[in-house]
CSV table of N, CA and C in Angstrom, one decimal:
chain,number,residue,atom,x,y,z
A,1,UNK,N,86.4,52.7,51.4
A,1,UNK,CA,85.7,53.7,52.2
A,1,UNK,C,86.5,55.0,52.3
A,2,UNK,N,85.5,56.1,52.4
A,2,UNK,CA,86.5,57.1,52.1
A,2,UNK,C,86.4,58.4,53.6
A,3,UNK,N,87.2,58.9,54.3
A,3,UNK,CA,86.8,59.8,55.6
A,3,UNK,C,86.4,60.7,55.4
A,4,UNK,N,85.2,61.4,56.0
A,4,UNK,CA,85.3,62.2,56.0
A,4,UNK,C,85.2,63.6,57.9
A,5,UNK,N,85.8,65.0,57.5
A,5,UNK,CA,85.4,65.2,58.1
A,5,UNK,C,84.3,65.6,58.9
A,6,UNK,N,84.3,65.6,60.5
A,6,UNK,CA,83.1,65.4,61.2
A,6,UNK,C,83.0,67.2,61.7
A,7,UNK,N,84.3,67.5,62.3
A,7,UNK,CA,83.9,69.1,63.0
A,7,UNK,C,85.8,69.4,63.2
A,8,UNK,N,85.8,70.7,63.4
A,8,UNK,CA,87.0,70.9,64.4
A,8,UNK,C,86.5,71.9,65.3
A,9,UNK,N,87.6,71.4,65.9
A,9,UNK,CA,87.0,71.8,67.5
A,9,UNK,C,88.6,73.2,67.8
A,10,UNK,N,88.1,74.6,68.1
A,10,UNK,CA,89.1,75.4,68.3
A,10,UNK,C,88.6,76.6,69.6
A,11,UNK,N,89.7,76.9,70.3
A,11,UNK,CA,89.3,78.1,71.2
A,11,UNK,C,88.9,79.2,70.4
A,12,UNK,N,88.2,80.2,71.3
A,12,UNK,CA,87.3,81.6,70.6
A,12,UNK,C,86.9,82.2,72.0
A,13,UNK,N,86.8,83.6,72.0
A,13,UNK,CA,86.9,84.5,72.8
A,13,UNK,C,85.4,84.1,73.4
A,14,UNK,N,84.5,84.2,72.9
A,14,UNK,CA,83.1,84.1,73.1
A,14,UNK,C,82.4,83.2,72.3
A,15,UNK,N,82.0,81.8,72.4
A,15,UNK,CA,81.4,80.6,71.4
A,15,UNK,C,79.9,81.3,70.5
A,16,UNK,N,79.3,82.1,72.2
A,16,UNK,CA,78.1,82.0,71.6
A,16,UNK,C,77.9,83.4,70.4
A,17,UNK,N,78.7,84.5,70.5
A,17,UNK,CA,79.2,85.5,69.5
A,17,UNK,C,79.8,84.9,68.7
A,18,UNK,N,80.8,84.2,68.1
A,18,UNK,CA,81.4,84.2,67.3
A,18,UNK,C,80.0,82.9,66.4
A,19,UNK,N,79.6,82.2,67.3
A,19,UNK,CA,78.7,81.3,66.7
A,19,UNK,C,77.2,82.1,65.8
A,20,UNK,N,77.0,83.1,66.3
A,20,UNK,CA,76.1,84.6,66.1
A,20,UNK,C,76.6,84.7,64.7
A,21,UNK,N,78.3,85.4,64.5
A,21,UNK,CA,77.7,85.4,63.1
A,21,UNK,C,77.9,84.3,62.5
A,22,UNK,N,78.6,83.6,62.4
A,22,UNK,CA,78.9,82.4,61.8
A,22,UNK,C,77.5,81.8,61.0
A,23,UNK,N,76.4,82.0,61.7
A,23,UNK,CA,75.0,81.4,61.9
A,23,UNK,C,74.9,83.0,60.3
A,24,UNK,N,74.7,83.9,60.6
A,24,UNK,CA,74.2,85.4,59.9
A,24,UNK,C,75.2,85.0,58.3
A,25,UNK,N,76.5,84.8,58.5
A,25,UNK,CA,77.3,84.9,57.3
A,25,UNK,C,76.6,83.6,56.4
A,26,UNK,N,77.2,82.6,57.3
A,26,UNK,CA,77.2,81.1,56.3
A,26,UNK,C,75.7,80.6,56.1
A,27,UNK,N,74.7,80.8,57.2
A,27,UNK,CA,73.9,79.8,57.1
A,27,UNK,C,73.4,79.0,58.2
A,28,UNK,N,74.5,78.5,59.1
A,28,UNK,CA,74.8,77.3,59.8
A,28,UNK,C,74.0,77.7,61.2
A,29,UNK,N,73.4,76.5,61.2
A,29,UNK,CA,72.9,75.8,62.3
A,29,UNK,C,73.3,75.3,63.9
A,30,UNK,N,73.0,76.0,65.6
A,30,UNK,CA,73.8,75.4,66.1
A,30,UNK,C,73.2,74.0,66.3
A,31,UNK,N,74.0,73.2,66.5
A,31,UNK,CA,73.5,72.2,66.9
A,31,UNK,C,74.1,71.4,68.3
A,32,UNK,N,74.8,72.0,69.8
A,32,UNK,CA,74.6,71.7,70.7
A,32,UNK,C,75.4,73.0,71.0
A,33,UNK,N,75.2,73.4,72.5
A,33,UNK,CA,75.7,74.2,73.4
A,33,UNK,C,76.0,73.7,74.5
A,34,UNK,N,76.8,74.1,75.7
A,34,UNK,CA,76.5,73.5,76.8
A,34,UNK,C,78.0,73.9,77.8
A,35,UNK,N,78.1,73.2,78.8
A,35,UNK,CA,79.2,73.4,79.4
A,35,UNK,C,80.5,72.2,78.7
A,36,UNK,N,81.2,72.6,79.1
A,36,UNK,CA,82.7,71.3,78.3
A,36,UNK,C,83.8,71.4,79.3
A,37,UNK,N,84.7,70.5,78.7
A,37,UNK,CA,85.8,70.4,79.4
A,37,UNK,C,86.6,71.9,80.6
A,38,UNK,N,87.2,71.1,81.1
A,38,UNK,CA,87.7,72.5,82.4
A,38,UNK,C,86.9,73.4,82.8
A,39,UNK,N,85.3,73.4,82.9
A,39,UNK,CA,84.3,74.8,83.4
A,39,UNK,C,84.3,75.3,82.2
A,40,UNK,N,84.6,75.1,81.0
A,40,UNK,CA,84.6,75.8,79.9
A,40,UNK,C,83.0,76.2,79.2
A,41,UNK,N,83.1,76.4,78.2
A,41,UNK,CA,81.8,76.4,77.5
A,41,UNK,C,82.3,76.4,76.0
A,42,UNK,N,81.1,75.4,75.1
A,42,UNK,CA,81.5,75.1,73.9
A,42,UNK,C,79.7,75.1,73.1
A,43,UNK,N,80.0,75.6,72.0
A,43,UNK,CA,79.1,75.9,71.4
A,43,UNK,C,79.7,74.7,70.1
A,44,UNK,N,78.3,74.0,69.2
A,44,UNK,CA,78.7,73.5,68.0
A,44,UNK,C,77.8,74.3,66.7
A,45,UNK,N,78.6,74.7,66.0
A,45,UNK,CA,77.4,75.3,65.0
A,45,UNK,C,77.9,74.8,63.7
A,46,UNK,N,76.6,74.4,62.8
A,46,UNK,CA,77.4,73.8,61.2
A,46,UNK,C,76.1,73.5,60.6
A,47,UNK,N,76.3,71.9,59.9
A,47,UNK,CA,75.2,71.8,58.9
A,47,UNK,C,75.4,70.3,59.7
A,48,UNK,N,74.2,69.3,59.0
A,48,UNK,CA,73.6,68.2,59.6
A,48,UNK,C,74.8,66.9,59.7
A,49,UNK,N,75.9,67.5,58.5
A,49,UNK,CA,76.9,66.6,58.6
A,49,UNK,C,78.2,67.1,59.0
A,50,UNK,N,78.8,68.3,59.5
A,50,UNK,CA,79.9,69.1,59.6
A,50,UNK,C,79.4,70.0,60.6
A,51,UNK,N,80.4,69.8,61.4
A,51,UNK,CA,80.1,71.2,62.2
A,51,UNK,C,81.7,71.7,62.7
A,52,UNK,N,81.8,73.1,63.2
A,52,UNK,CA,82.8,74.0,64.3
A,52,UNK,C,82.4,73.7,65.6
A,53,UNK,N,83.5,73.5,66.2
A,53,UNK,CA,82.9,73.2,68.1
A,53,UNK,C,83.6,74.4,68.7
A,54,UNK,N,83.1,75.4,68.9
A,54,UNK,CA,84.1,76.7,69.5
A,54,UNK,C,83.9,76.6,70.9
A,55,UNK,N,84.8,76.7,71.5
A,55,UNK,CA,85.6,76.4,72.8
A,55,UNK,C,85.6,77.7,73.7
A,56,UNK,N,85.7,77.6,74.7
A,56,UNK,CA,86.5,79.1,75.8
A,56,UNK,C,86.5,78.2,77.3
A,57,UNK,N,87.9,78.3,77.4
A,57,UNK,CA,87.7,77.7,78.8
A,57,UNK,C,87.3,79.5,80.0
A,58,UNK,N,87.5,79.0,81.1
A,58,UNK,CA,87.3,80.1,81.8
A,58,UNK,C,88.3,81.5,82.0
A,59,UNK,N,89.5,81.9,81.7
A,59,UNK,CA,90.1,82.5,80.9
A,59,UNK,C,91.2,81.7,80.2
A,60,UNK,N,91.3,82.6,79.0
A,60,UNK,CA,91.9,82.3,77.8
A,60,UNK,C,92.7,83.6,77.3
A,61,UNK,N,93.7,83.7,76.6
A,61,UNK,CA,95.0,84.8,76.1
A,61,UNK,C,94.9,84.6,74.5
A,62,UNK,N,94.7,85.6,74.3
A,62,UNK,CA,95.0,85.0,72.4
A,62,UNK,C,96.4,85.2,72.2
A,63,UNK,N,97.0,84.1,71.1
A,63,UNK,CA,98.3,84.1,71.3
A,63,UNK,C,98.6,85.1,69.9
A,64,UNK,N,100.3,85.6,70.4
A,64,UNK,CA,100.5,86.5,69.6
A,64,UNK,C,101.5,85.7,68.6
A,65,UNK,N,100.9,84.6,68.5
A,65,UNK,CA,102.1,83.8,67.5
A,65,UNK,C,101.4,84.3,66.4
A,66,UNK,N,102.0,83.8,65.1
A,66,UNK,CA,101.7,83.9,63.5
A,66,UNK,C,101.1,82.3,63.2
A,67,UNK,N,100.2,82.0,62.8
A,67,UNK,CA,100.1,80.6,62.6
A,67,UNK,C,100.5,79.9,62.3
A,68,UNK,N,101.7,80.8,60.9
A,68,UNK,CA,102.1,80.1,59.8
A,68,UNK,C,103.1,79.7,60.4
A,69,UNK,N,104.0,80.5,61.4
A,69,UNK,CA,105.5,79.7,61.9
A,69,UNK,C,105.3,79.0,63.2
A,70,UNK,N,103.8,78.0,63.2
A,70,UNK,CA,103.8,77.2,64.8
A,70,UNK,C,103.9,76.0,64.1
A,71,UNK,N,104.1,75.1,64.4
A,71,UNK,CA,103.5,73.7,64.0
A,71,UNK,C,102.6,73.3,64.6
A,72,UNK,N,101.7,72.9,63.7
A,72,UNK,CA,100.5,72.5,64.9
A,72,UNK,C,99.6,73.4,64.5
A,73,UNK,N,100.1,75.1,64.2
A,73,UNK,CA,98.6,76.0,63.8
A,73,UNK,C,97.9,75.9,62.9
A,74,UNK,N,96.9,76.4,63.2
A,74,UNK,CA,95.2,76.9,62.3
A,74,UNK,C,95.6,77.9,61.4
A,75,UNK,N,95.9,77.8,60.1
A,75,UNK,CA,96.5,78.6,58.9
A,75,UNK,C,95.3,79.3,58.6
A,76,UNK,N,94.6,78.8,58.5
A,76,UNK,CA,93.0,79.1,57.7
A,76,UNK,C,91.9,78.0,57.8
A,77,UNK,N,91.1,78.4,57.6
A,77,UNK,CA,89.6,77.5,57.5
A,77,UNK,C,89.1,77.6,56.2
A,78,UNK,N,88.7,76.9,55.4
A,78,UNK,CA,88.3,77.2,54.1
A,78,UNK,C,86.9,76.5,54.1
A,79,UNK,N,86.1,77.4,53.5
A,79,UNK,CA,84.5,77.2,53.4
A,79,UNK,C,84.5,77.4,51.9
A,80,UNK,N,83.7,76.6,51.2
A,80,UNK,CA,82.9,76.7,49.9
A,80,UNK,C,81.7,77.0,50.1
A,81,UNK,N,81.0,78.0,49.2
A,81,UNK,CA,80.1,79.0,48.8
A,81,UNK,C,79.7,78.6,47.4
A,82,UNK,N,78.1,79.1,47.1
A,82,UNK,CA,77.9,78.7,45.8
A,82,UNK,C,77.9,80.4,45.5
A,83,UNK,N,77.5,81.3,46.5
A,83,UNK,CA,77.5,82.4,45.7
A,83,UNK,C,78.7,83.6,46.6
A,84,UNK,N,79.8,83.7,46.2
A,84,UNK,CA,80.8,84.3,46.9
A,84,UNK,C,80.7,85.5,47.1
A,85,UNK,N,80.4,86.7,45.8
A,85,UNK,CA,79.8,88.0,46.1
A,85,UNK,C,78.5,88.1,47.5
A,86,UNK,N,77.5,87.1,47.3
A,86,UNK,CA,76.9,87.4,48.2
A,86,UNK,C,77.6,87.3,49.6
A,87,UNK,N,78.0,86.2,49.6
A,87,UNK,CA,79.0,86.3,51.2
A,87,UNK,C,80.0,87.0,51.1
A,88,UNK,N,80.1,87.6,50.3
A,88,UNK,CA,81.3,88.6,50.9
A,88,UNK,C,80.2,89.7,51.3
A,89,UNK,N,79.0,89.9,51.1
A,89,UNK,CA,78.7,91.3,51.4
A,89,UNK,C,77.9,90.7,53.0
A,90,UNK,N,78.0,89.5,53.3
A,90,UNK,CA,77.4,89.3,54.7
A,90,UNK,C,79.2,89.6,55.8
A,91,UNK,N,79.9,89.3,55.4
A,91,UNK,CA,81.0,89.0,55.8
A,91,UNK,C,81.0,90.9,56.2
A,92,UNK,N,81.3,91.8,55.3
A,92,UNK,CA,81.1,93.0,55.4
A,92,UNK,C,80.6,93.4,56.7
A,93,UNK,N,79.0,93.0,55.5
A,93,UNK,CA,77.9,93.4,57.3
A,93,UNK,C,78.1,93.0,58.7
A,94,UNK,N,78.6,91.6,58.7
A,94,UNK,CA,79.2,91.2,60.4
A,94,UNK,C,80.4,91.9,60.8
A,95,UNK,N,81.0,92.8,60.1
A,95,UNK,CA,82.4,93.5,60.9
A,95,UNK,C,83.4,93.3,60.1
A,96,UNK,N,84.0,92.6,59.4
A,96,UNK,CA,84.9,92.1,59.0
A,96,UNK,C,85.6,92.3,57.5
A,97,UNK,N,86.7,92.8,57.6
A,97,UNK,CA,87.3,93.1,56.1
A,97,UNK,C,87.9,92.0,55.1
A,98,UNK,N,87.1,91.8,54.1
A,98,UNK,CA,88.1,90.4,53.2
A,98,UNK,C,89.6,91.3,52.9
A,99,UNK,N,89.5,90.2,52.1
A,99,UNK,CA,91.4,90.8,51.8
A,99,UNK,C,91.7,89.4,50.5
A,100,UNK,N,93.0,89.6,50.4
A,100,UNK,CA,93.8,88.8,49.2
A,100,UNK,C,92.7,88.3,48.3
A,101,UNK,N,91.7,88.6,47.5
A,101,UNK,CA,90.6,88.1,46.3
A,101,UNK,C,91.9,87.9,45.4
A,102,UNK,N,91.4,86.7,45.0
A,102,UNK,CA,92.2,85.7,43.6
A,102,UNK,C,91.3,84.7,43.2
A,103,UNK,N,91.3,84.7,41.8
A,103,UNK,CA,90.7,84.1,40.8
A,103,UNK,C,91.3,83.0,39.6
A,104,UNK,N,91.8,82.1,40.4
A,104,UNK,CA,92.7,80.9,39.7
A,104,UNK,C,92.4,79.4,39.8
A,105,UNK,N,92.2,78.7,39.2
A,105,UNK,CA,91.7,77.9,38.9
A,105,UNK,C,92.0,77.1,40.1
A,106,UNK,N,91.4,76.3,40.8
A,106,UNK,CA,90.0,75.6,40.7
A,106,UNK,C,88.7,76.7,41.0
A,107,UNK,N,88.6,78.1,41.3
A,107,UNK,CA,87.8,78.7,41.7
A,107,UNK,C,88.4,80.1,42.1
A,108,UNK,N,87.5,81.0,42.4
A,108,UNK,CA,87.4,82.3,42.9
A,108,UNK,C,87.0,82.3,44.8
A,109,UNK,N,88.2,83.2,45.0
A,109,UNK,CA,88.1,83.3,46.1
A,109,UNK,C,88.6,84.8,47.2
A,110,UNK,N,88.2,84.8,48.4
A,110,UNK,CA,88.9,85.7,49.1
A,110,UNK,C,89.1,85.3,50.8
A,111,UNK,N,89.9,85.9,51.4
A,111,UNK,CA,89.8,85.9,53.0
A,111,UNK,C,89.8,86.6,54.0
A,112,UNK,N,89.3,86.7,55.0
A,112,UNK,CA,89.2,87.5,56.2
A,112,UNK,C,89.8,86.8,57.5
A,113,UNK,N,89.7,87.6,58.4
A,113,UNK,CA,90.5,87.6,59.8
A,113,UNK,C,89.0,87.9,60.6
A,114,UNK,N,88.1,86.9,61.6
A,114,UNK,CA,87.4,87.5,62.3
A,114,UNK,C,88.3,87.9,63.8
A,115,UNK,N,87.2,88.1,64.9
A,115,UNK,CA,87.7,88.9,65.9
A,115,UNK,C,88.2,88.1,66.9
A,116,UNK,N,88.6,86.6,66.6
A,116,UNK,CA,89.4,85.9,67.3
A,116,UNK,C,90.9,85.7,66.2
A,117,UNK,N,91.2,86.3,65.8
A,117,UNK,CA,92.1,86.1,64.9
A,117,UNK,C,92.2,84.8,63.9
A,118,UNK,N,91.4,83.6,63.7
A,118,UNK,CA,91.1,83.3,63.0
A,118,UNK,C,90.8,83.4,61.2
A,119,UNK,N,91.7,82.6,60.5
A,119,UNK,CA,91.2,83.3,58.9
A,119,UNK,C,90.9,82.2,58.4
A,120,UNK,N,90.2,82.8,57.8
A,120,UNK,CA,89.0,82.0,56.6
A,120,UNK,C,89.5,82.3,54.9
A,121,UNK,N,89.1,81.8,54.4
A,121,UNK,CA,89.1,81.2,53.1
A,121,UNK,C,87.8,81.2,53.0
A,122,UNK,N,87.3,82.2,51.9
A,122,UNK,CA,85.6,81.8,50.9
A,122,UNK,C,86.1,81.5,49.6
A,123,UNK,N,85.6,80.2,49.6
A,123,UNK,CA,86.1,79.9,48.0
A,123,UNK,C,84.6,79.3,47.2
A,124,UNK,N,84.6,79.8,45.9
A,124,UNK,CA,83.4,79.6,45.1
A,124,UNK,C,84.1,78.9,43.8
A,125,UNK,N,83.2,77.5,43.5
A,125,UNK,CA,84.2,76.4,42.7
A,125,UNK,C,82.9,76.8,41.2
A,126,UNK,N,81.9,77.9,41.4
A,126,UNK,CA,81.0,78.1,40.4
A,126,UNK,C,81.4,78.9,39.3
């Protein structure tokens, strides 16, 4: 039997904005909203088998750490695309600048920083 992932679950300044574009770029579907832990509010948005559960409790500080030197951080999120030019040019239109494009085997790719400081990975295995 083999695992797979179900969601992750991360803080964000605004669930139901950040789930806005998320919805415009990728595709993705929400599939619950509601109140959550501590007065918080959590949004889930994804596909019928995967989803992001974005989080905000009632205030929140974005931290000025680097991810790469925490243990325990969010380095990146990596999403596969069948068509990467086209999401790069949604990515554009929502605000957001890619950066580091590389083209090395297993696929073509690039990444952005949205406005919770979160980075992504678009990678196309086509």
């Amino acid at each position: 039997m083999t695992a797979t992932l179900e969601h992750t679950n991360f803080t964000v300044a605004d669930p139901k904005a950040t789930a806005a574009w998320l919805e415009a770029v990728f595709g993705w579907k929400i599939r619950w909203e509601g109140t959550a832990m501590d007065s918080g509010y959590t949004v889930h948005i994804g596909t019928g088998s995967s989803y992001l559960a974005l989080y905000t409790p009632p205030s929140a500080s974005p931290s000025a750490e680097r991810s790469y030197d925490v243990i325990g951080g969010l380095n990146h999120l990596g999403i596969v695309v069948d068509d990467l030019d086209a999401i790069e040019a949604r990515v554009i239109d929502a605000g957001f600048t890619p950066k580091s494009h590389a083209d090395y085997e297993p696929g073509r790719r690039f990444y952005f920083d949205d406005d919770n400081g979160i980075e992504f990975e678009v990678v196309s295995y086509t």
